[in-house]
Coordinates of C-alpha atoms and ligand atoms in Angstrom, one line a residue:
Chain A
M573 CA -11.9 -15.3 -30.1
S574 CA -12.2 -13.0 -27.2
P575 CA -10.7 -9.5 -27.3
Y576 CA -8.2 -10.9 -24.9
D577 CA -6.6 -13.0 -27.7
L578 CA -6.4 -10.1 -30.1
L579 CA -4.8 -7.6 -27.8
P580 CA -1.1 -7.5 -27.7
R581 CA -0.4 -8.2 -24.0
F582 CA 3.0 -6.6 -23.9
K583 CA 4.8 -3.7 -25.4
A584 CA 8.5 -3.1 -26.0
Q585 CA 9.9 0.4 -26.7
Y586 CA 13.2 2.0 -27.2
D587 CA 13.8 5.6 -26.2
A588 CA 17.0 6.7 -27.9
N589 CA 17.2 10.0 -25.9
N590 CA 17.4 8.1 -22.6
Q591 CA 19.1 5.0 -24.0
E592 CA 16.2 3.1 -22.4
F593 CA 14.7 -0.1 -23.6
S594 CA 11.4 -0.9 -21.8
I595 CA 9.1 -3.8 -21.9
S596 CA 5.8 -3.9 -20.1
G597 CA 2.6 -6.0 -19.7
V598 CA 2.3 -9.8 -19.7
V599 CA 5.0 -11.6 -21.6
R600 CA 4.2 -15.3 -21.6
P601 CA 5.0 -16.7 -25.0
Q602 CA 4.9 -20.3 -26.0
A603 CA 7.7 -20.0 -28.5
I604 CA 10.4 -17.5 -28.8
D605 CA 9.5 -16.3 -32.2
E606 CA 6.4 -14.6 -30.7
L607 CA 9.0 -12.2 -29.2
G608 CA 10.7 -11.5 -32.6
P609 CA 10.0 -7.8 -32.9
S610 CA 10.9 -7.1 -29.3
I611 CA 14.1 -9.0 -29.5
A612 CA 15.0 -7.2 -32.7
L613 CA 14.4 -3.9 -31.0
L614 CA 16.6 -4.8 -28.0
R615 CA 19.4 -6.0 -30.3
D616 CA 19.1 -2.8 -32.3
A617 CA 19.2 -0.7 -29.1
I618 CA 22.3 -2.6 -28.0
G619 CA 23.9 -1.9 -31.3
R620 CA 23.3 1.9 -31.0
V621 CA 24.0 2.8 -27.4
R622 CA 27.2 4.0 -25.8
G623 CA 28.0 3.7 -22.1
V624 CA 24.8 2.5 -20.5
L625 CA 21.6 0.9 -21.7
Y626 CA 18.7 1.1 -19.3
V627 CA 16.4 -1.8 -19.3
N628 CA 13.1 -0.7 -17.8
V629 CA 10.9 -3.5 -16.5
R630 CA 8.9 -1.4 -14.0
R631 CA 5.6 -2.1 -15.8
L632 CA 6.3 -5.7 -16.5
T633 CA 3.6 -7.5 -14.7
Q634 CA 4.4 -11.1 -15.8
M635 CA 7.2 -12.7 -17.7
N636 CA 7.6 -16.4 -18.1
N637 CA 11.0 -18.1 -17.9
A638 CA 11.1 -18.7 -21.6
A639 CA 11.0 -15.0 -22.3
F640 CA 13.2 -14.1 -19.4
H641 CA 15.8 -16.5 -20.6
T642 CA 15.7 -15.1 -24.1
F643 CA 16.1 -11.5 -23.0
S644 CA 18.8 -12.3 -20.4
R645 CA 20.8 -14.3 -23.0
I646 CA 20.9 -11.3 -25.3
I647 CA 22.0 -9.0 -22.5
I648 CA 24.6 -11.4 -21.2
D649 CA 26.0 -12.0 -24.7
A650 CA 26.2 -8.2 -25.2
C651 CA 28.2 -7.8 -22.0
R652 CA 30.7 -10.4 -23.2
A653 CA 30.9 -8.9 -26.7
R654 CA 31.2 -5.3 -25.5
P655 CA 32.9 -5.2 -22.1
E656 CA 32.7 -1.3 -22.1
L657 CA 28.9 -1.5 -22.1
K658 CA 26.9 -1.3 -18.9
F659 CA 23.3 -2.4 -18.3
V660 CA 21.0 -1.0 -15.7
V661 CA 17.9 -3.0 -15.1
I662 CA 15.2 -0.9 -13.5
T663 CA 12.6 -2.9 -11.5
S664 CA 9.7 -1.9 -9.3
S665 CA 9.3 -2.9 -5.6
V666 CA 5.6 -3.3 -6.3
V667 CA 6.0 -6.2 -8.6
G668 CA 7.6 -8.5 -6.1
W669 CA 9.2 -11.1 -8.3
T670 CA 11.0 -8.8 -10.7
S671 CA 13.9 -7.6 -8.4
R672 CA 14.7 -11.2 -7.4
K673 CA 14.5 -12.6 -10.9
F674 CA 16.4 -9.9 -12.6
G675 CA 18.7 -9.6 -9.6
R676 CA 20.3 -12.8 -10.6
L677 CA 21.8 -11.2 -13.7
S678 CA 24.1 -9.0 -11.7
G679 CA 25.6 -12.1 -10.2
I680 CA 26.4 -13.4 -13.6
E681 CA 27.7 -10.3 -15.2
P682 CA 29.2 -7.5 -13.2
N683 CA 28.3 -5.0 -15.9
I684 CA 24.7 -5.5 -15.1
T685 CA 23.2 -3.7 -12.2
V686 CA 19.6 -3.9 -11.0
E687 CA 17.9 -1.0 -9.3
E688 CA 14.5 -0.7 -7.8
Y689 CA 13.3 2.6 -9.1
D690 CA 10.6 3.5 -6.6
T691 CA 12.8 3.9 -3.5
E692 CA 13.1 7.6 -4.4
F693 CA 10.9 8.4 -7.4
Y694 CA 9.7 11.8 -6.7
P695 CA 11.3 14.6 -4.8
G696 CA 9.0 15.0 -1.8
Q697 CA 8.6 11.3 -1.2
G698 CA 10.6 11.2 2.0
F699 CA 8.4 13.8 3.8
L700 CA 5.1 12.3 2.8
E701 CA 5.6 8.5 3.0
E702 CA 7.4 7.8 6.2
G703 CA 7.7 11.3 7.7
G704 CA 5.7 13.1 10.3
F705 CA 2.6 13.2 8.1
V706 CA 0.9 10.1 9.3
P707 CA -0.6 11.6 12.5
I708 CA -1.8 14.7 10.7
L709 CA -3.8 12.7 8.2
R710 CA -6.1 11.4 10.8
T711 CA -7.3 14.8 12.0
Q712 CA -7.4 16.2 8.5
T713 CA -9.7 13.4 7.3
K714 CA -11.9 13.9 10.3
M715 CA -12.3 17.5 9.4
T716 CA -12.8 17.1 5.7
W717 CA -15.2 14.2 6.1
R718 CA -17.8 16.5 7.7
H719 CA -18.0 18.2 4.3
E720 CA -17.3 15.4 2.0
R721 CA -19.9 13.0 3.2
A722 CA -22.5 15.5 1.9
I723 CA -20.6 16.2 -1.3
L724 CA -19.7 12.7 -2.4
P725 CA -23.1 11.6 -3.6
R726 CA -23.0 14.4 -6.1
H727 CA -19.9 12.8 -7.6
G728 CA -21.0 9.3 -8.0
M729 CA -20.8 7.8 -4.5
R730 CA -23.7 5.4 -3.7
P731 CA -24.2 2.1 -2.0
G732 CA -23.1 -1.1 -3.8
I733 CA -20.5 0.5 -6.0
V734 CA -17.0 -0.9 -6.6
M735 CA -14.5 1.8 -5.7
A736 CA -10.8 2.5 -5.4
D737 CA -9.1 5.0 -3.2
I738 CA -5.7 5.7 -4.6
C739 CA -3.1 7.2 -2.3
C740 CA -5.3 6.1 0.6
G741 CA -2.8 7.0 3.3
I742 CA -3.7 5.4 6.6
G743 CA -7.1 4.4 5.2
D744 CA -9.4 6.6 7.3
F745 CA -11.3 7.8 4.3
A746 CA -11.9 4.3 3.1
V747 CA -13.2 3.3 6.5
L748 CA -15.6 6.3 6.7
V749 CA -16.9 5.6 3.2
Q750 CA -17.4 2.0 4.1
K751 CA -19.5 2.8 7.1
E752 CA -21.5 5.6 5.5
F753 CA -22.1 4.4 2.0
Q754 CA -21.5 0.7 2.0
P755 CA -19.9 0.2 -1.4
S756 CA -19.7 -3.5 -2.2
R757 CA -15.9 -3.3 -2.4
I758 CA -13.1 -0.8 -1.8
V759 CA -9.6 -1.3 -3.0
A760 CA -7.3 1.2 -1.3
L761 CA -3.7 1.7 -2.6
D762 CA -0.8 3.5 -1.2
H763 CA 3.0 3.5 -1.5
S764 CA 3.7 3.7 2.2
M765 CA 4.1 0.4 4.0
T766 CA 3.9 2.2 7.3
S767 CA 0.6 3.7 6.4
L768 CA -0.8 0.4 5.1
D769 CA 0.3 -1.5 8.2
Y770 CA -1.5 1.0 10.2
A771 CA -4.6 0.8 8.0
R772 CA -4.6 -3.0 8.2
R773 CA -4.3 -2.9 12.0
V774 CA -7.3 -0.6 12.2
M775 CA -9.3 -2.9 10.0
R776 CA -8.4 -5.9 12.1
E777 CA -9.1 -4.2 15.4
F778 CA -12.4 -2.8 14.4
D779 CA -13.3 -5.9 12.4
I780 CA -14.0 -3.9 9.2
R781 CA -14.7 -5.8 6.1
G782 CA -14.8 -5.0 2.4
I783 CA -11.6 -3.0 2.2
E784 CA -8.6 -4.4 0.4
Y785 CA -5.4 -2.5 1.1
T786 CA -2.6 -2.9 -1.5
Y787 CA 0.9 -1.6 -1.8
G788 CA 1.4 0.1 -5.1
D789 CA 2.6 3.0 -7.2
A790 CA -0.2 5.3 -8.3
S791 CA 1.6 6.1 -11.5
E792 CA 1.8 2.4 -12.5
M793 CA -0.8 0.3 -10.8
L794 CA -1.1 -3.5 -11.0
L795 CA -4.9 -3.0 -10.9
D796 CA -6.9 -4.1 -14.0
E797 CA -8.5 -1.5 -16.2
T798 CA -12.1 -0.5 -16.2
Q799 CA -13.2 -2.1 -13.0
F800 CA -14.2 0.7 -10.7
D801 CA -17.4 2.8 -10.6
L802 CA -15.7 5.5 -8.6
V803 CA -12.0 6.2 -8.2
T804 CA -11.0 8.7 -5.5
C805 CA -7.7 10.3 -5.0
R806 CA -7.6 12.8 -2.2
H807 CA -4.9 15.5 -1.5
S808 CA -2.5 13.6 -3.6
L809 CA -2.4 14.7 -7.2
Q810 CA -0.8 17.8 -5.8
I811 CA 2.2 16.0 -4.5
F812 CA 3.4 14.5 -7.8
N813 CA 5.5 16.5 -10.2
R814 CA 3.5 15.1 -13.1
P815 CA -0.1 14.8 -11.9
E816 CA -1.3 14.0 -15.4
L817 CA 0.4 10.6 -15.2
I818 CA -1.5 9.7 -12.1
L819 CA -4.7 10.9 -13.7
R820 CA -4.1 8.7 -16.7
E821 CA -3.9 5.7 -14.4
L822 CA -7.1 6.8 -12.5
Y823 CA -8.8 7.0 -15.8
R824 CA -7.5 3.6 -16.9
I825 CA -8.9 1.7 -13.9
C826 CA -12.3 3.6 -14.0
K827 CA -15.2 2.0 -15.8
P828 CA -16.6 3.8 -18.8
G829 CA -19.4 5.9 -17.3
G830 CA -17.8 5.8 -13.9
R831 CA -16.2 8.8 -12.2
V832 CA -12.9 9.9 -10.9
Y833 CA -13.0 12.1 -7.8
I834 CA -10.1 14.3 -6.7
T835 CA -9.5 16.7 -3.9
N836 CA -6.7 19.2 -3.8
E837 CA -5.7 22.4 -2.0
K838 CA -4.7 25.9 -2.8
N839 CA -2.5 26.5 0.2
S840 CA -2.0 30.2 -0.5
H841 CA -5.7 30.6 0.2
C842 CA -5.6 29.4 3.7
L843 CA -6.8 32.3 5.8
G844 CA -7.5 33.7 9.3
E845 CA -8.6 36.6 11.3
P846 CA -7.1 38.2 13.3
R847 CA -3.5 38.5 12.0
A848 CA -4.6 37.9 8.4
E849 CA -1.4 39.5 6.9
S850 CA 1.1 37.2 8.7
I851 CA -1.0 34.2 7.9
R852 CA -1.3 35.1 4.3
W853 CA 2.5 35.6 4.0
T854 CA 3.2 32.2 5.5
Y855 CA 0.9 30.3 3.2
D856 CA 2.2 32.0 0.1
E857 CA 5.6 30.8 1.3
V858 CA 4.1 27.3 1.8
A859 CA 3.2 27.2 -1.9
K860 CA 6.7 28.2 -2.8
L861 CA 8.3 25.7 -0.5
F862 CA 6.4 22.8 -2.1
K863 CA 7.2 24.2 -5.5
H864 CA 10.8 23.9 -4.6
F865 CA 10.2 20.2 -4.1
E866 CA 8.2 20.0 -7.4
M867 CA 4.8 19.7 -5.7
D868 CA 2.0 22.0 -6.5
V869 CA -0.2 22.7 -3.5
E870 CA -1.9 25.3 -5.5
L871 CA -3.4 22.7 -7.7
G872 CA -7.1 22.9 -6.5
P873 CA -8.4 25.4 -9.1
K874 CA -6.5 23.7 -11.8
S875 CA -8.4 20.4 -11.3
R876 CA -10.9 21.3 -14.0
R877 CA -8.2 21.7 -16.6
Y878 CA -6.4 18.5 -15.6
L879 CA -9.7 16.5 -15.8
V880 CA -10.5 18.0 -19.2
E881 CA -7.1 17.2 -20.5
A882 CA -7.2 13.7 -19.2
G883 CA -10.3 13.1 -21.4
F884 CA -13.1 13.2 -18.8
E885 CA -16.5 14.7 -19.4
D886 CA -19.4 16.0 -17.2
I887 CA -16.8 17.7 -15.0
R888 CA -18.1 19.0 -11.7
V889 CA -16.1 21.2 -9.4
E890 CA -16.9 22.6 -6.0
T891 CA -15.1 24.0 -3.0
F892 CA -15.5 23.8 0.7
M893 CA -13.7 25.5 3.5
V894 CA -12.7 23.5 6.6
T895 CA -12.9 26.0 9.5
N896 CA -12.3 26.3 13.2
L897 CA -16.1 26.5 13.6
D898 CA -16.8 23.0 12.1
G899 CA -16.0 21.1 15.2
D900 CA -13.5 21.4 18.0
P901 CA -11.3 24.4 17.2
Q902 CA -8.5 22.5 18.8
D903 CA -8.5 19.9 16.0
F904 CA -7.9 22.8 13.5
A905 CA -5.1 24.1 15.7
D906 CA -3.6 20.6 15.9
V907 CA -3.5 20.2 12.1
I908 CA -1.8 23.6 11.7
A909 CA 0.7 22.7 14.4
A910 CA 1.6 19.5 12.6
W911 CA 2.0 21.4 9.3
A912 CA 4.3 23.9 11.0
D913 CA 6.4 21.0 12.3
V914 CA 7.0 19.5 8.9
Y915 CA 7.0 22.6 6.7
A916 CA 9.0 25.0 9.0
G917 CA 11.0 22.0 10.2
E918 CA 12.3 19.3 7.9
M919 CA 11.3 20.8 4.7
A920 CA 12.6 24.3 5.3
T921 CA 15.8 22.8 6.6
R922 CA 16.2 20.6 3.5
R923 CA 15.7 23.7 1.3
G924 CA 18.4 25.4 3.3
D925 CA 16.3 28.2 4.8
G926 CA 18.0 30.5 7.4
P927 CA 16.8 31.0 10.9
E928 CA 15.3 34.5 10.2
F929 CA 13.1 33.1 7.5
V930 CA 12.1 30.1 9.5
A931 CA 11.1 32.3 12.5
R932 CA 8.8 34.4 10.3
F933 CA 7.5 31.4 8.5
R934 CA 6.6 29.7 11.7
Q935 CA 5.0 32.8 13.1
G936 CA 2.3 32.7 10.4
F937 CA 1.3 29.2 11.5
E938 CA 1.2 30.3 15.1
D939 CA -1.0 33.2 14.1
H940 CA -3.3 30.8 12.2
I941 CA -3.6 28.8 15.4
F942 CA -4.2 31.9 17.3
A943 CA -7.0 32.8 15.0
A944 CA -8.5 29.3 15.2
L945 CA -8.6 29.4 19.0
H946 CA -9.5 33.0 19.4
P947 CA -13.1 33.4 20.8
K948 CA -13.9 35.9 18.0
G949 CA -11.5 34.4 15.5
Y950 CA -12.0 32.6 12.2
A951 CA -9.6 30.3 10.5
G952 CA -10.0 28.4 7.2
W953 CA -8.5 25.8 4.9
P954 CA -10.1 25.7 1.5
I955 CA -10.4 22.4 -0.5
W956 CA -11.2 22.0 -4.2
V957 CA -13.3 18.9 -5.1
A958 CA -13.6 17.9 -8.7
S959 CA -14.8 14.9 -10.5
G960 CA -15.2 13.8 -14.1
R961 CA -16.9 11.0 -15.9
R962 CA -15.0 8.6 -18.1
P963 CA -16.8 8.5 -21.5
Q964 CA -18.7 5.4 -22.4
Chain B
M1431 CA 13.8 -23.8 1.1
G1432 CA 14.3 -26.9 -1.1
A1433 CA 12.8 -30.4 -1.1
V1434 CA 11.4 -31.9 2.0
H1435 CA 10.2 -35.5 2.5
H1436 CA 6.8 -35.0 3.8
D1437 CA 5.5 -36.9 6.6
L1438 CA 2.2 -37.8 5.2
A1439 CA 1.1 -40.2 7.9
G1440 CA 2.1 -37.9 10.8
G1441 CA -0.8 -35.4 11.1
G1442 CA 0.8 -32.2 9.9
P1443 CA -1.2 -29.0 9.6
T1444 CA -4.6 -29.2 7.9
F1445 CA -4.8 -27.3 4.6
E1446 CA -8.2 -26.0 3.9
P1447 CA -9.3 -26.5 0.3
M1448 CA -9.7 -23.2 -1.6
I1449 CA -10.4 -24.0 -5.3
Q1450 CA -10.0 -26.8 -7.7
I1451 CA -10.0 -26.9 -11.5
D1452 CA -10.0 -30.1 -13.5
M1453 CA -9.8 -30.5 -17.2
E1454 CA -8.9 -33.1 -19.9
I1455 CA -5.2 -32.7 -20.7
K1456 CA -6.1 -32.8 -24.4
A1457 CA -8.3 -29.7 -23.9
F1458 CA -5.6 -28.0 -21.8
V1459 CA -2.8 -28.5 -24.3
S1460 CA -5.0 -27.3 -27.2
A1461 CA -4.1 -23.7 -26.5
W1462 CA -1.1 -22.2 -24.8
R1463 CA -3.0 -19.3 -23.3
H1464 CA -4.8 -21.8 -21.0
C1465 CA -1.7 -21.6 -18.8
D1466 CA -2.1 -17.8 -18.5
Y1467 CA -5.9 -18.0 -18.1
V1468 CA -5.9 -20.7 -15.4
S1469 CA -3.0 -19.1 -13.4
T1470 CA -4.5 -15.6 -13.6
Y1471 CA -8.0 -16.8 -12.7
M1472 CA -6.9 -19.0 -9.8
A1473 CA -4.6 -16.4 -8.5
R1474 CA -7.4 -13.9 -8.3
M1475 CA -9.8 -16.2 -6.6
I1476 CA -7.4 -17.3 -3.9
S1477 CA -5.9 -14.0 -3.2
Q1478 CA -9.0 -12.1 -2.2
N1479 CA -8.5 -12.6 1.5
R1480 CA -4.8 -12.1 1.6
S1481 CA -3.5 -8.9 3.2
D1482 CA -2.5 -7.5 -0.1
S1483 CA -4.7 -9.3 -2.6
V1484 CA -3.3 -7.5 -5.7
R1485 CA 0.3 -8.3 -5.1
H1486 CA -0.4 -11.8 -3.8
S1487 CA -2.3 -12.5 -6.9
N1488 CA 0.6 -11.2 -9.1
L1489 CA 3.1 -13.4 -7.3
F1490 CA 0.9 -16.4 -7.2
S1491 CA 0.1 -16.2 -10.9
S1492 CA 3.8 -15.8 -11.7
A1493 CA 4.7 -19.0 -9.8
F1494 CA 1.7 -21.1 -10.8
N1495 CA 1.9 -20.2 -14.5
E1496 CA 5.4 -21.7 -14.6
L1497 CA 4.0 -25.0 -13.2
L1498 CA 1.2 -25.0 -15.7
E1499 CA 3.7 -24.5 -18.5
V1500 CA 5.6 -27.5 -17.2
A1501 CA 2.4 -29.6 -17.3
F1502 CA 1.6 -28.2 -20.7
R1503 CA 4.8 -29.7 -22.1
T1504 CA 4.0 -33.2 -20.9
R1505 CA 4.6 -35.9 -23.5
H1506 CA 1.6 -38.0 -22.4
A1507 CA -1.5 -37.2 -24.4
D1508 CA -4.2 -38.7 -22.3
G1509 CA -5.8 -38.2 -18.9
E1510 CA -6.7 -35.4 -16.6
L1511 CA -5.1 -32.2 -15.4
A1512 CA -6.1 -31.3 -11.9
C1513 CA -5.1 -28.1 -10.1
R1514 CA -6.0 -27.8 -6.5
V1515 CA -5.1 -25.0 -4.1
S1516 CA -5.5 -25.2 -0.4
R1517 CA -4.3 -23.0 2.5
H1518 CA -2.9 -23.2 5.9
G1519 CA -2.1 -19.8 7.4
A1520 CA 0.5 -18.0 5.3
T1521 CA 1.1 -20.9 3.1
D1522 CA -0.8 -21.8 -0.1
R1523 CA -0.4 -25.3 -1.3
I1524 CA -0.7 -26.1 -5.0
E1525 CA -1.3 -29.7 -6.0
L1526 CA -0.9 -30.2 -9.7
T1527 CA -1.7 -33.6 -11.1
F1528 CA -1.0 -34.3 -14.7
P1529 CA -0.4 -37.3 -17.0
C1530 CA 3.2 -38.0 -17.9
V1531 CA 5.4 -40.8 -19.3
P1532 CA 7.6 -42.8 -17.0
E1533 CA 10.8 -41.0 -18.0
E1534 CA 9.3 -37.7 -17.2
R1535 CA 8.2 -39.0 -13.9
Q1536 CA 11.7 -40.1 -13.1
F1537 CA 13.0 -36.8 -14.2
Y1538 CA 10.7 -34.9 -11.9
E1539 CA 11.6 -37.1 -9.0
E1540 CA 15.3 -36.5 -9.5
A1541 CA 14.8 -32.8 -10.0
V1542 CA 12.8 -32.4 -6.9
S1543 CA 15.2 -34.4 -4.8
Q1544 CA 18.0 -32.0 -5.8
L1545 CA 16.3 -28.8 -4.8
A1546 CA 17.8 -28.5 -1.3
G1547 CA 21.0 -27.0 -0.3
I1548 CA 23.6 -24.5 -1.4
E1549 CA 24.4 -26.2 -4.7
A1550 CA 20.8 -25.8 -5.8
R1551 CA 21.1 -22.1 -5.2
E1552 CA 24.4 -22.0 -7.1
R1553 CA 22.9 -23.9 -10.0
Y1554 CA 19.9 -21.6 -10.1
L1555 CA 22.0 -18.5 -10.0
N1556 CA 24.2 -19.7 -12.9
S1557 CA 21.3 -21.1 -14.9
V1558 CA 21.1 -18.3 -17.4
S1559 CA 24.7 -18.4 -18.2
G1560 CA 24.3 -21.7 -20.1
D1561 CA 23.2 -21.6 -23.6
L1562 CA 20.2 -23.9 -23.4
A1563 CA 16.6 -22.8 -23.1
P1564 CA 15.3 -22.8 -19.6
S1565 CA 14.7 -26.3 -18.4
R1566 CA 11.9 -27.7 -16.4
E1567 CA 14.4 -28.2 -13.6
L1568 CA 15.1 -24.5 -13.6
V1569 CA 11.4 -23.7 -13.0
L1570 CA 11.4 -25.9 -10.0
L1571 CA 14.7 -24.4 -8.7
E1572 CA 13.3 -20.9 -9.1
L1573 CA 10.3 -21.8 -7.0
A1574 CA 12.5 -23.2 -4.3
V1575 CA 15.0 -20.3 -4.3
D1576 CA 13.1 -17.2 -5.2
Y1577 CA 9.7 -18.1 -3.8
N1578 CA 10.9 -20.0 -0.8
A1579 CA 8.7 -22.9 -1.9
T1580 CA 8.8 -26.4 -0.7
L1581 CA 8.2 -29.1 -3.4
W1582 CA 7.6 -32.8 -3.4
I1583 CA 6.0 -35.5 -5.4
E1584 CA 3.1 -37.6 -4.3
D1585 CA 1.6 -40.7 -5.8
A1586 CA -1.1 -40.3 -8.4
D1587 CA -3.2 -42.9 -10.1
G1588 CA -2.2 -44.3 -13.5
D1589 CA 0.4 -42.6 -15.7
A1590 CA 0.3 -39.4 -13.8
I1591 CA 2.3 -37.4 -11.4
K1592 CA 1.3 -35.1 -8.6
L1593 CA 3.5 -32.2 -7.9
V1594 CA 2.9 -30.5 -4.6
V1595 CA 4.3 -27.0 -3.9
D1596 CA 3.9 -25.1 -0.7
L1597 CA 4.2 -21.4 -1.4
P1598 CA 4.7 -19.1 1.6
L1599 CA 3.8 -15.9 -0.4
E1600 CA 2.2 -14.1 2.4
G1601 CA 5.4 -13.9 4.3
L1602 CA 7.5 -13.1 1.2
Q1603 CA 5.8 -9.9 0.1
N1604 CA 7.0 -7.1 2.2
Ligands
SAM2041 C1 -1.0 13.9 1.3 S1 -1.2 12.2 1.5 C2 -2.9 12.0 1.3 C3 -3.4 10.7 1.9 C4 -4.9 10.5 2.0 N1 -5.5 10.4 0.7 C5 -5.6 11.6 2.8 O1 -6.3 12.4 2.2 O2 -5.4 11.5 4.0 C6 -0.4 11.5 0.1 C7 -0.3 10.0 0.1 O3 0.2 9.6 -1.1 C8 1.0 8.5 -0.9 N2 1.9 8.3 -2.1 C9 3.0 9.0 -2.4 N3 3.5 8.6 -3.6 C10 2.7 7.6 -4.0 C11 2.7 6.7 -5.1 N4 3.7 6.8 -6.1 N5 1.8 5.8 -5.2 C12 0.8 5.6 -4.3 N6 0.8 6.4 -3.2 C13 1.7 7.4 -3.1 C14 1.7 8.8 0.3 O4 2.2 7.6 0.9 C15 0.6 9.4 1.1 O5 -0.1 8.5 1.9

């Protein structure tokens, strides 16, 4: 028998605190008795809960009709036996069939509702996925690439590898990697349809091959485990309120002996001369602003700890500073202007900041731009690069 | 949506063959997991050049596995199972040929002829409210309603049936 036959391919759990029954993996039984323990667990959960039972199928990648029918039957019967009980089925937009299939249940029993969980699943999502960020990413990647192209080979990048770029944004990094290092395959995943559409358009227009873009959720990916030599995740761990969950997924899809490569910022360390004070004040405030939305843009130096705690070995950390002297200072200025737009704009407004604060906040960005464009000025944006090897 | 009587003689679009797997039905029905293996494997192979290969593969496998499970339950013990996938633009065509007894054949013909229209949708939406286990008809209904598939039956040699399913998954995803 192959290991495939021995592995349980699905898992059912009940979390009493959240009144949540979840079932995940591939559920394709031949006979219903293969589901025995899971069915017992669901029945037991139904017996215990009051009010609402959450049925979480976010990580359910496959379920055949035989299994679906069995679980549905139990839930429908429970609705009829206990009219005061409500069921909320939580699906994922990433697994296309689940919302349709489970959606039927709400038509049969009004006490069953079906929700796609990932329409709003972390606090800052709105700003980052469909917001003003898309144009900034282009220039940012152009600036960071000058450094990273030299850094990447020290972290496992080489021709012919199979790699994944998770939270790929508009795909510029994947394209640059493809040109420079020629991996044999790149899977690039993001949760923004807008960004992916853009990325696919670029790929078509420039006739780029070897990159597969996929819509997905970095915290629960449909990608198979242990298939990539290198998994990159750039500027993104810092936007999740629980980065360790993402890291666990990056680890899962990485081959034993392969590496996971992450880049993150420490925004309060952005700097400039002249006008250093005002710049520093503003970037300290940037860190606080993100913190308000449960994002940690100070994560950079914590990368080592995160990688250790996720089980990686041979951890390598380095930093580089993007500066106004790298290329066209105007690029640097454009990025700062774009940050100012979002941070001192939508984000500050959402937090409820007053005009006085916003004016001072904005001034720091303007001073950073001033420093960047000043003939004797210097402006910097530091980035932390870290990678770890998945043990054999 | 629903059943269509296909105009076989009249040109129609050309579907490019993508992959084909044949096996003895005896071998196929010797292990249930073959349904999962074959659907997962074929889904991966044919999804590679779809715009979102990972999600396409998940959806395709989900639909195809149900068809294979239908074939698995055939009451005819001899002959060949043939799975063929071909493509025209956004549509993938599955042709599944498997041995079956005459009553089964008649059952499929009736089931497929009733896939069109509002009542099919109603029947599908109400299908879990009955007490019975999911029927083979339900599987076909689901393909028509949830996957926007078009299904029909073509002639096959001997005691066999050929179920043809056009799946427009590429358009369904986003
Ligand atoms: C700060 S951007 C970084 C993008 C890109 N790596 C770069 O460096 O330009 C963060 C990205 O994470 C994506 N994202 C947010 N939540 C996600 C999730 N749950 N799964 C996958 N991607 C997500 C956003 O759509 C966005 O493209």
